[in-house]
mmCIF file of C-alpha atoms and ligand atoms in Angstrom:
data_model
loop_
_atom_site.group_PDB
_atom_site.id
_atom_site.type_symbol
_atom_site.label_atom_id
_atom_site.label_comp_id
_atom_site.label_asym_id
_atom_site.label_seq_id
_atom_site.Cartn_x
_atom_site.Cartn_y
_atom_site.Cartn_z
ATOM 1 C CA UNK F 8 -14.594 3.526 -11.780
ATOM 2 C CA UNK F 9 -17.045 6.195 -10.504
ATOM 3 C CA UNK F 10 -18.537 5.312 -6.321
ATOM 4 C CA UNK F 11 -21.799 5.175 -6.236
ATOM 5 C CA UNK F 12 -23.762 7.964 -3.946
ATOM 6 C CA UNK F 13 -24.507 5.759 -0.926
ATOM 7 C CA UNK F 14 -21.075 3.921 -0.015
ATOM 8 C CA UNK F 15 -19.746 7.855 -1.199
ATOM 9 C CA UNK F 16 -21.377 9.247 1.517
ATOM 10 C CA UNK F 17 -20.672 6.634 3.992
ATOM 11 C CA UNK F 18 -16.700 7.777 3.233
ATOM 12 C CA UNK F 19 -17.110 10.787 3.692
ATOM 13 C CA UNK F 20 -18.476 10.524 7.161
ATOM 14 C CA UNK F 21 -15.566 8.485 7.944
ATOM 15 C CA UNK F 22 -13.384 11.680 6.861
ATOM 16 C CA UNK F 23 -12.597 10.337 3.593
ATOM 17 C CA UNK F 24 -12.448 13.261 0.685
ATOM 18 C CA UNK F 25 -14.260 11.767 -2.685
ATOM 19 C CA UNK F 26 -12.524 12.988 -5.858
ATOM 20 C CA UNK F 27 -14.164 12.310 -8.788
ATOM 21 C CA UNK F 28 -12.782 10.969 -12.090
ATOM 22 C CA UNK F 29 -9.260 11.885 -11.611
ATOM 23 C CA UNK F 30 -6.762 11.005 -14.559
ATOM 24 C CA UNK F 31 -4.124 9.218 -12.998
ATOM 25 C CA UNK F 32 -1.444 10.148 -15.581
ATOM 26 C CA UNK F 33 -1.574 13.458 -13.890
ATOM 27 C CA UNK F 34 -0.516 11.294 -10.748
ATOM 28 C CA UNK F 35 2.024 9.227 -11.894
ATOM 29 C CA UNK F 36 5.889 10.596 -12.888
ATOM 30 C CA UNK F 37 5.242 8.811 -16.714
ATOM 31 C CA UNK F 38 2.277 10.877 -17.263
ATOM 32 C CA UNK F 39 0.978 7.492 -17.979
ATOM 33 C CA UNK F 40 -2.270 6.409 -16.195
ATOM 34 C CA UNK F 41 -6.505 5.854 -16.780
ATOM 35 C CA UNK F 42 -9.322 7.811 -14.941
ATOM 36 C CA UNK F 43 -10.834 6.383 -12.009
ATOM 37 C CA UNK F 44 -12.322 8.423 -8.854
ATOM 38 C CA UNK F 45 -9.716 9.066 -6.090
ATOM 39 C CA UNK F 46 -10.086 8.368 -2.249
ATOM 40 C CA UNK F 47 -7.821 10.838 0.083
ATOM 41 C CA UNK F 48 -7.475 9.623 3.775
ATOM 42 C CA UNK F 49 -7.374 12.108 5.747
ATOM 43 C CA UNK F 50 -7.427 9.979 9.219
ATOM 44 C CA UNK F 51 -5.039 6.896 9.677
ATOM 45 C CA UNK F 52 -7.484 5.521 12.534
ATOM 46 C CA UNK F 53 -10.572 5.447 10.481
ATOM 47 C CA UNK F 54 -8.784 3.101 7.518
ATOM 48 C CA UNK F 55 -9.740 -0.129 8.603
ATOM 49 C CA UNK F 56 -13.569 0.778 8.400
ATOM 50 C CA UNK F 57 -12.714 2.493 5.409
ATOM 51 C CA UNK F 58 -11.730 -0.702 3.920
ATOM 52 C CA UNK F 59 -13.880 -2.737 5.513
ATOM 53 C CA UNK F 60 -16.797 -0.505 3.900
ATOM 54 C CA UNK F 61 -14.930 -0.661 0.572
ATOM 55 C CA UNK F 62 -14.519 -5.234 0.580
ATOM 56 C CA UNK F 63 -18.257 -4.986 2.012
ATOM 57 C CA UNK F 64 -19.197 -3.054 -0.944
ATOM 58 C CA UNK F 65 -17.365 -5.089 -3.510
ATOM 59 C CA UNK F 66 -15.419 -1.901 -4.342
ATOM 60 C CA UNK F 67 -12.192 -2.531 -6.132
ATOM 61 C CA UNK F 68 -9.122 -0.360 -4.936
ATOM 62 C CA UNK F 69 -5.738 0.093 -4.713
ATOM 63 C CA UNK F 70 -2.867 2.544 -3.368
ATOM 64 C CA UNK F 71 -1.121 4.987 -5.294
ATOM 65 C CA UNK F 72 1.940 6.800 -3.056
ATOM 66 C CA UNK F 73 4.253 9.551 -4.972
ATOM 67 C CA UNK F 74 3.525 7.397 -8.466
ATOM 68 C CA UNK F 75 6.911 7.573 -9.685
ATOM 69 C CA UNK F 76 7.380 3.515 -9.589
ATOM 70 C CA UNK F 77 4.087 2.750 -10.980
ATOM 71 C CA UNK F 78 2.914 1.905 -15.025
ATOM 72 C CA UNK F 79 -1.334 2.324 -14.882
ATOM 73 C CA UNK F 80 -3.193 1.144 -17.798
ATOM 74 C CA UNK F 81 -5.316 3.304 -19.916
ATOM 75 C CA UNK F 82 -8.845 4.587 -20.161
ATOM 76 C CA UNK F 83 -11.355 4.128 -17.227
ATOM 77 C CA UNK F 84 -9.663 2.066 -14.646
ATOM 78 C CA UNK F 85 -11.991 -0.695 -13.106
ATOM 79 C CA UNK F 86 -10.817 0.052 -9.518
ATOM 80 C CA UNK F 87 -10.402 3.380 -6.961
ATOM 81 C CA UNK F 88 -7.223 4.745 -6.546
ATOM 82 C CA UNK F 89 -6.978 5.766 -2.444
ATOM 83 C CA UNK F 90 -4.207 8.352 -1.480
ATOM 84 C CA UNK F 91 -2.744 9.182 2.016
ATOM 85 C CA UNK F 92 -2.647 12.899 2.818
ATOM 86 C CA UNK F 93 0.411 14.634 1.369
ATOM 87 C CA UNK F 94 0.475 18.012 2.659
ATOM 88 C CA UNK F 95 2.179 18.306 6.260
ATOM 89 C CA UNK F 96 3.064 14.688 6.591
ATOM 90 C CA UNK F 97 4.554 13.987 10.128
ATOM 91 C CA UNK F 98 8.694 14.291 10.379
ATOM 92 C CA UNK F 99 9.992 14.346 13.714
ATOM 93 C CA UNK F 100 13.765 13.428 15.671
ATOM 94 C CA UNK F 101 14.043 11.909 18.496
ATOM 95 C CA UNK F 102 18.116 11.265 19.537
ATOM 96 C CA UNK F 103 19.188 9.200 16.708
ATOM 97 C CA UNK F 104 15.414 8.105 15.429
ATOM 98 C CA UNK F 105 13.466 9.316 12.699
ATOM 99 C CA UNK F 106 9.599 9.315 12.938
ATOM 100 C CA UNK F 107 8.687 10.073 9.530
ATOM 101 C CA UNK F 108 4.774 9.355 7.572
ATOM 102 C CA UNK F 109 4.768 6.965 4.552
ATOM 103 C CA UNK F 110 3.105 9.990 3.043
ATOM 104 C CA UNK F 111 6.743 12.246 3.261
ATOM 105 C CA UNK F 112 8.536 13.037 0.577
ATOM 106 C CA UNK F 113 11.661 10.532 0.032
ATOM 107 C CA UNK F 114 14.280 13.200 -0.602
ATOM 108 C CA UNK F 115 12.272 15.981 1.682
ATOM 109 C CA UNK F 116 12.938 13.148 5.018
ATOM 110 C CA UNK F 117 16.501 12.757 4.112
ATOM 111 C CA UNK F 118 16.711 16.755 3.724
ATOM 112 C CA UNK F 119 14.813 17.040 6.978
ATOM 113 C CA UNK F 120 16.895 14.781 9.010
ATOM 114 C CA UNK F 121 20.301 16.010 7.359
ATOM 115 C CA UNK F 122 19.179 19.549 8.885
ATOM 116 C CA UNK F 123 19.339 17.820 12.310
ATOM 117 C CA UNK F 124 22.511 16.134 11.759
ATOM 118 C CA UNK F 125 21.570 12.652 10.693
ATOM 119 C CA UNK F 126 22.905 11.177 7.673
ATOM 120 C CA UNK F 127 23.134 8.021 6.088
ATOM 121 C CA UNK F 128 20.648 7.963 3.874
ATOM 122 C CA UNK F 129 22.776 10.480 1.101
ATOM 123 C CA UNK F 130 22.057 8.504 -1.389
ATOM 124 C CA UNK F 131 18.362 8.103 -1.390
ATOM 125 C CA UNK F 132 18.424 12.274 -2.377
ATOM 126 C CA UNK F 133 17.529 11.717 -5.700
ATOM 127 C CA UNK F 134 15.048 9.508 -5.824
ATOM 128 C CA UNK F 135 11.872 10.654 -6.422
ATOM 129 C CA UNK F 136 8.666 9.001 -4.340
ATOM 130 C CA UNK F 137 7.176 9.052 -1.375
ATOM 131 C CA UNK F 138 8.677 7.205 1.845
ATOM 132 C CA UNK F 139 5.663 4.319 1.796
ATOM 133 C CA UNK F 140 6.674 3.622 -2.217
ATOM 134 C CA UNK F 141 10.409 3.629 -0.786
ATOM 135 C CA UNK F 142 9.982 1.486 2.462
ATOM 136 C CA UNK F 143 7.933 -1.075 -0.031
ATOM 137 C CA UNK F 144 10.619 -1.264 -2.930
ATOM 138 C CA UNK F 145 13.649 -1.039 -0.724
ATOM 139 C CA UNK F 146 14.552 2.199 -2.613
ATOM 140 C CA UNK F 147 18.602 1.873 -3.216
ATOM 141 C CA UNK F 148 20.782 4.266 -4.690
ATOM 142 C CA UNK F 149 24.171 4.744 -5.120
ATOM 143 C CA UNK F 150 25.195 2.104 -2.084
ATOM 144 C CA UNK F 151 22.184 3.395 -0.181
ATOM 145 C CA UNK F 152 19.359 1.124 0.643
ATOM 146 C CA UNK F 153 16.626 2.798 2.989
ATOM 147 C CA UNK F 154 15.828 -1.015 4.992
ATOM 148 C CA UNK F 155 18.926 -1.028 6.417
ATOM 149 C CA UNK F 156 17.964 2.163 8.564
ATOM 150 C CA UNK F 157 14.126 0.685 9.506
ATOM 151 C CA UNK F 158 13.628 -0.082 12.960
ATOM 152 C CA UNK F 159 9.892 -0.303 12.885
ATOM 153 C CA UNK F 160 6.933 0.057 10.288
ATOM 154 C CA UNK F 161 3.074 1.166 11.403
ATOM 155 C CA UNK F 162 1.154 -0.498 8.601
ATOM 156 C CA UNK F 163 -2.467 -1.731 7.674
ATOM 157 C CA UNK F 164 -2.784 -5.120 7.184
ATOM 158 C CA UNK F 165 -5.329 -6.346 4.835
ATOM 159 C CA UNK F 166 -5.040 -9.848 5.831
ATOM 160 C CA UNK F 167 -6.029 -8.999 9.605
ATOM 161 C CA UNK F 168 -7.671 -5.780 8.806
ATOM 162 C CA UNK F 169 -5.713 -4.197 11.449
ATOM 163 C CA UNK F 170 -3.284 -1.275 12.173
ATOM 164 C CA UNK F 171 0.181 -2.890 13.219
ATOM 165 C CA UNK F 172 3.480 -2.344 14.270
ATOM 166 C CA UNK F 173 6.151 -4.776 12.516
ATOM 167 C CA UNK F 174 9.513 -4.525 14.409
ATOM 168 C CA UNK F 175 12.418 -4.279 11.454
ATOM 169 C CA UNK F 176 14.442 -7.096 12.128
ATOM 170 C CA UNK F 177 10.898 -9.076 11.340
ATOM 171 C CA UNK F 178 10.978 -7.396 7.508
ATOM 172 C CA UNK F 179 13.026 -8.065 5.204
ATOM 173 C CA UNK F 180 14.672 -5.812 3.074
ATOM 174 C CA UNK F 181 16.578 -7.495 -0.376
ATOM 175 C CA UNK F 182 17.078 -5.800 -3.628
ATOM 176 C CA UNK F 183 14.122 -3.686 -4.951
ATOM 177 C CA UNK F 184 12.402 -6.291 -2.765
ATOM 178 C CA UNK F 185 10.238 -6.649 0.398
ATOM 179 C CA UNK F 186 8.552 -8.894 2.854
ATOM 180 C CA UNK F 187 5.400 -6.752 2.693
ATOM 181 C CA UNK F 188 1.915 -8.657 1.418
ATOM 182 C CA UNK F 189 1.019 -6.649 -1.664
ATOM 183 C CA UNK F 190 -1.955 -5.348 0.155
ATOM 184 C CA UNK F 191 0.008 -3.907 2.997
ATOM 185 C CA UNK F 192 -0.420 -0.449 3.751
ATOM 186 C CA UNK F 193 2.646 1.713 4.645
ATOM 187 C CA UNK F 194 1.494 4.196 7.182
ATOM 188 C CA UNK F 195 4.196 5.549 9.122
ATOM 189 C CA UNK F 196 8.274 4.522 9.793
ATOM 190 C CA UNK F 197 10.979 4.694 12.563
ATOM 191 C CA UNK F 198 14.571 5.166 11.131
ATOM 192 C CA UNK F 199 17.870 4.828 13.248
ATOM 193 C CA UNK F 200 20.048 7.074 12.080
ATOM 194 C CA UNK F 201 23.809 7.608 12.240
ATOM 195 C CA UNK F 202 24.792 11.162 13.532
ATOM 196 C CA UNK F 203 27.083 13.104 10.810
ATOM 197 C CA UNK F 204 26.999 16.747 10.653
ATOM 198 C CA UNK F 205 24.735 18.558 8.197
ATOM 199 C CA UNK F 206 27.890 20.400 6.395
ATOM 200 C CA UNK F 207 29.193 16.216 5.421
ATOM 201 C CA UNK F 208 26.446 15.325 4.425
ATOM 202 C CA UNK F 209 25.583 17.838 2.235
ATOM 203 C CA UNK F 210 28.823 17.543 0.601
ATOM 204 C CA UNK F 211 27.942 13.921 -0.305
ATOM 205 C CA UNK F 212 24.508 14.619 -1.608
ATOM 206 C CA UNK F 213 25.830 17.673 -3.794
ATOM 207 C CA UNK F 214 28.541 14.440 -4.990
ATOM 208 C CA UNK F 215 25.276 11.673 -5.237
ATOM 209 C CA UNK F 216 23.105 14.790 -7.183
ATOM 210 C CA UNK F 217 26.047 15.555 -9.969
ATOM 211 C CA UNK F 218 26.296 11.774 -10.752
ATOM 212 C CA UNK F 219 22.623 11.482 -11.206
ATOM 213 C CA UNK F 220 22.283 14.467 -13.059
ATOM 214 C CA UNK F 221 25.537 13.484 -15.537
ATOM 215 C CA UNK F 222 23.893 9.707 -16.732
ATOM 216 C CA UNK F 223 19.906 10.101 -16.051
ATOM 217 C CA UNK F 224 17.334 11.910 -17.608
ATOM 218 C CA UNK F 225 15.998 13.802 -14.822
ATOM 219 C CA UNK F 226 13.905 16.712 -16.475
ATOM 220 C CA UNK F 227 11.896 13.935 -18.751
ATOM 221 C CA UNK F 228 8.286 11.831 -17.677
ATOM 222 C CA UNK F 229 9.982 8.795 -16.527
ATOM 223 C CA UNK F 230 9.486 5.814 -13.855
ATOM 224 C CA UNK F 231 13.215 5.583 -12.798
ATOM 225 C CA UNK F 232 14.709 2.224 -14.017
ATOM 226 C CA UNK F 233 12.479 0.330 -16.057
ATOM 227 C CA UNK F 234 14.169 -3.396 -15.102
ATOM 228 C CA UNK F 235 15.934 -4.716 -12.324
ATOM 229 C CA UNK F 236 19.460 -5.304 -12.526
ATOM 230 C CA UNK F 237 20.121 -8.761 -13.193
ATOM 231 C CA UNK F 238 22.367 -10.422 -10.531
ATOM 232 C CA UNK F 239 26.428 -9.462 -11.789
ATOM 233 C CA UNK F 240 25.028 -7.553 -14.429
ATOM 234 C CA UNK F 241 23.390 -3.951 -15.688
ATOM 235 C CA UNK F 242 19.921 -3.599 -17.300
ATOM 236 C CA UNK F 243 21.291 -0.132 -18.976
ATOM 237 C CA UNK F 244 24.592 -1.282 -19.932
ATOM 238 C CA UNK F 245 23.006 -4.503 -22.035
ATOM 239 C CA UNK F 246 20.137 -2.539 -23.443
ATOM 240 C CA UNK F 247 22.675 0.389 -24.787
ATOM 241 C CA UNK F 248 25.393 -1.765 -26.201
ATOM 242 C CA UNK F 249 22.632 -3.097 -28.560
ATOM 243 C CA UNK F 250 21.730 0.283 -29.841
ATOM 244 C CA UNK F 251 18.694 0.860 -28.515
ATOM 245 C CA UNK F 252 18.872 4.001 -26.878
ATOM 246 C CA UNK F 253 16.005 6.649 -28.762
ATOM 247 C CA UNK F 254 14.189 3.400 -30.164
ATOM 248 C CA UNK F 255 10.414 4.485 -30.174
ATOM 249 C CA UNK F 256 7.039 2.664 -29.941
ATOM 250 C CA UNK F 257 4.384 5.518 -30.511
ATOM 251 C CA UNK F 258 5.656 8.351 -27.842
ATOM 252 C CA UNK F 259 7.554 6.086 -25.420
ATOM 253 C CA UNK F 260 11.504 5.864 -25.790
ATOM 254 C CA UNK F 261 14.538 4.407 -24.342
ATOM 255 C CA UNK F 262 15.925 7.402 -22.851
ATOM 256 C CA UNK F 263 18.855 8.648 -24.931
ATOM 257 C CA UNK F 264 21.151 9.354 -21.587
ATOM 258 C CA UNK F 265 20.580 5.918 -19.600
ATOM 259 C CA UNK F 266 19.135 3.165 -21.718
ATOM 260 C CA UNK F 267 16.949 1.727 -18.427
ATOM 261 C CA UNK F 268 15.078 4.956 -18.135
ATOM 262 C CA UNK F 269 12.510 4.967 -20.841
ATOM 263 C CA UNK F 270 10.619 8.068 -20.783
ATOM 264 C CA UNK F 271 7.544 9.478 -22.474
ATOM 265 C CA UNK F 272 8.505 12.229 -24.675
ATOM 266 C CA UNK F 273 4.911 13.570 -25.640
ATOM 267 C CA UNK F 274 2.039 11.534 -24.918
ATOM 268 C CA UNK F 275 2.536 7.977 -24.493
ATOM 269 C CA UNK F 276 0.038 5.330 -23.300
ATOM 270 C CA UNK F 277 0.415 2.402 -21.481
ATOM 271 C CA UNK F 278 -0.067 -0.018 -24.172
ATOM 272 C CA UNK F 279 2.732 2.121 -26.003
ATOM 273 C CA UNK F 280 5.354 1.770 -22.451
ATOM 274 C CA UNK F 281 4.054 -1.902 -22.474
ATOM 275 C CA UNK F 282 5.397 -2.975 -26.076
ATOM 276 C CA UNK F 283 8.758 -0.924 -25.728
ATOM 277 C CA UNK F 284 9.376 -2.604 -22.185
ATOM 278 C CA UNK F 285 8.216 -6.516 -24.291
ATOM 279 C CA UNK F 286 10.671 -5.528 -27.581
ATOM 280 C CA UNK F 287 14.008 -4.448 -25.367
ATOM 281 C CA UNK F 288 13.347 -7.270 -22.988
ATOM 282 C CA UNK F 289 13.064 -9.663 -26.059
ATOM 283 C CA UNK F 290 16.319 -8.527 -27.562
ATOM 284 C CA UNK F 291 18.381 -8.673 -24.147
ATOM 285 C CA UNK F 292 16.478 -12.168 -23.673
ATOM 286 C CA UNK F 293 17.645 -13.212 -27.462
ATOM 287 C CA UNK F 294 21.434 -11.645 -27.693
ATOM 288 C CA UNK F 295 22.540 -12.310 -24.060
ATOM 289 C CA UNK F 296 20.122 -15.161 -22.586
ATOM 290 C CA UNK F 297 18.890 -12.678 -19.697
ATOM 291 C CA UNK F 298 15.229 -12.206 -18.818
ATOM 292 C CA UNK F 299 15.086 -8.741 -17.462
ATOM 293 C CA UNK F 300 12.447 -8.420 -14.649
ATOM 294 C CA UNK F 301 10.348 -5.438 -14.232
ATOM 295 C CA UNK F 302 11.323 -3.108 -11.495
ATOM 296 C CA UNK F 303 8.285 -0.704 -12.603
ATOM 297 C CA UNK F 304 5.679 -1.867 -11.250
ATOM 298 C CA UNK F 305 2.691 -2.769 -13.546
ATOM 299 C CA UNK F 306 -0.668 -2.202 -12.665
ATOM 300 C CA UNK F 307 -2.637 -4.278 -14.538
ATOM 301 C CA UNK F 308 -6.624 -4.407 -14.785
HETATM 302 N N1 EPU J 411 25.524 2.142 -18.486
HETATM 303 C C1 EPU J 411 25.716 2.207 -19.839
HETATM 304 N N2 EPU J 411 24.756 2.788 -20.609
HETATM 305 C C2 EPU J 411 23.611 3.300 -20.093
HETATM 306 C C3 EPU J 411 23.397 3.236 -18.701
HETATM 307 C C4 EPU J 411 24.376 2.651 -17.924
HETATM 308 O O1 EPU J 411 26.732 1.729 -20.342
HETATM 309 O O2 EPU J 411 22.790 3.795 -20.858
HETATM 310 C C5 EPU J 411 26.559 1.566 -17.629
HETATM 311 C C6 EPU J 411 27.226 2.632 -16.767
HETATM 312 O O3 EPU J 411 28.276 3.271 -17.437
HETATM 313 C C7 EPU J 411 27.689 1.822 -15.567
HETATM 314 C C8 EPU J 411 26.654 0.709 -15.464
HETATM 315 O O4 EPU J 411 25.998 0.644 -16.718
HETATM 316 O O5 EPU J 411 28.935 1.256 -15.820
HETATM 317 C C9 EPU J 411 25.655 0.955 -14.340
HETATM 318 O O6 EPU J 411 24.971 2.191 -14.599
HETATM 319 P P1 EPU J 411 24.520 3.198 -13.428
HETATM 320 O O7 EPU J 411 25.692 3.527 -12.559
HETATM 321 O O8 EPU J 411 23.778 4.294 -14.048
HETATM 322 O O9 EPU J 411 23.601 2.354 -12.499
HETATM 323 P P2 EPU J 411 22.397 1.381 -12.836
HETATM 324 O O10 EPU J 411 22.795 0.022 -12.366
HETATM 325 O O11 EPU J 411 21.946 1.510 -14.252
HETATM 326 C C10 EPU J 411 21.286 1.646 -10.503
HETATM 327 C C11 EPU J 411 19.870 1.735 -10.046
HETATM 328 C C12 EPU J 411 19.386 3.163 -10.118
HETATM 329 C C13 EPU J 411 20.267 4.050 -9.271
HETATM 330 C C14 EPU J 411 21.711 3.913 -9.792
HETATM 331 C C15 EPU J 411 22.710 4.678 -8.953
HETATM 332 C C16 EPU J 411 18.705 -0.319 -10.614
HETATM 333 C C17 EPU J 411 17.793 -0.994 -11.579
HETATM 334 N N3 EPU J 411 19.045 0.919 -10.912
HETATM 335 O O12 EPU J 411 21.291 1.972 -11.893
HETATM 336 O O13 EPU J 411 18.075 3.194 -9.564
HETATM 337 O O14 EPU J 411 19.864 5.391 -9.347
HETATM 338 O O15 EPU J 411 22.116 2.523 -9.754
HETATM 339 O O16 EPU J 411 22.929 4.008 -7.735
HETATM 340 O O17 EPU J 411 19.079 -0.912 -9.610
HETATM 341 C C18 EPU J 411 15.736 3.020 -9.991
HETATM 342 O O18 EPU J 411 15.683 2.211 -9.084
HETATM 343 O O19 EPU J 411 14.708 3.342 -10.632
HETATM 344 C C19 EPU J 411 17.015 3.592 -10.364
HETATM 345 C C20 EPU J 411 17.135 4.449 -11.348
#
């Protein structure tokens, strides 16, 4: 969707930086993704006018954080894609709090706070996203689940069109799962922290690193998991015992190393991800009577 030249200029007086036509599968960890124009901005206090210009102007949009969660749909994408600045997001320590922007790298926070003797979050090292993508999801990894450290989230909230401060206990944090509207806007997070020194936990990321790196396929275009774990059981476990690791639809595949990763190997499109994702869930839903959910999340048109 291209912005037309008055509304453009009104965002850009309001700080906002107007790129134009951007393919989104350059955006996205599955090289998967439309072109649409892309909205970075650069000032959290001027967002609610920003999106008050953008409803007021009947201008579809939606946020895209690190794009490693995130399926798009092909070809020219009937809505703006708006970004928060990435470069020098804000990271500070304070005692045993974290101040960190939804804009920070997931694993460059951890890395950060680890360097002033803060641990806890060990597990989350791998995972690749931004902190906003991970506060929304409830990132998890090995026993690690980043809501169990929030103490408060700065947000913009469409439904009052205002920046707020939600106290943690008030969220609530369940399995690849949040109390956040949709339309929520991450902006910035406090973590409490438990003190550890840097040499421990560095020991337990270099442990947390070496299992990812033995059963995922870290070097390939992928999305992470592409289905939830259903409750008892494991997405990757079902989907492998019925053979379908390296079954292809067009340039998507079930990765070959964990059977919920499926990665594109060349250059896949959505509608290509789409069908793999419908066939495996069909089989799991016909041989074992489980309907996988998504833990990608699809952004249809
Ligand atoms: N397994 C297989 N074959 C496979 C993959 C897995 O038999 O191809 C078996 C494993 O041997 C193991 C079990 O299934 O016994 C579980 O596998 P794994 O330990 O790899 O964990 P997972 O449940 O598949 C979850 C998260 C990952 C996270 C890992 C490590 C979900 C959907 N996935 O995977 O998160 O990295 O645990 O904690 O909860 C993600 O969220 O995108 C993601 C990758």
């Amino acid at each position: 969707m291209r912005i037309s030249d008055k509304p453009a200029a009104r965002l850009k007086e309001l700080g906002v930086e107007l790129r134009p036509s951007v393919p989104l599968s350059e955006k996205t960890s599955l090289g998967i993704g439309g072109t649409t124009d892309q909205l970075l901005l650069r000032k959290f206090e001027t967002i609610p006018e920003v999106m008050r210009l953008l409803a007021d102007q009947k201008i579809p949009h939606r946020f895209l954080g690190g794009g490693t969660n995130v399926l798009i749909a092909d070809g020219e994408l009937p809505y703006v894609v708006l970004h928060l600045p990435t470069s020098q997001p804000g990271m500070r320590v304070e005692g045993n709090a974290a101040y960190v922007d939804a804009a920070a790298d997931l694993g460059g926070m951890v890395t950060f706070c680890a360097k002033r003797d803060l641990g806890g979050m060990e597990g989350l090292i791998g995972v690749p996203g931004s902190v906003g993508g991970a506060l929304r999801m409830n990132a998890g990894a090995y026993g690690t689940q980043i809501g169990s450290y929030v103490r408060e989230v700065e947000l913009y909230r469409a439904s009052t069109g205002k920046l707020e401060t939600l106290r943690g206990d008030d969220i609530r944090f369940d399995y690849r799962h949040t109390s956040f509207a949709p339309d929520d806007v991450m902006l910035r997070v406090k973590l409490e922290l438990p003190s550890k020194p840097f040499k421990e936990i560095l020991a337990l990321i270099k442990i947390c690193n070496e299992k990812r790196r033995a059963s995922q396929p870290l070097n390939q275009k992928s999305a992470g998991c592409i289905f939830k774990n259903p409750p008892g059981g494991s997405a990757g476990r079902m989907i492998d015992e019925l053979g379908l690791k390296g079954h292809r639809v067009g340039d998507a595949m079930v990765s070959d190393r964990h059977a919920n990763f499926f990665v594109n190997v060349a250059n896949a499109s959505c509608a290509d991800m789409l069908r793999l994702i419908d066939e495996v869930r069909e089989r799991v839903r016909v041989t074992y009577g489980v309907e996988l959910e998504n833990e990608v999340i699809f952004w249809k048109n």
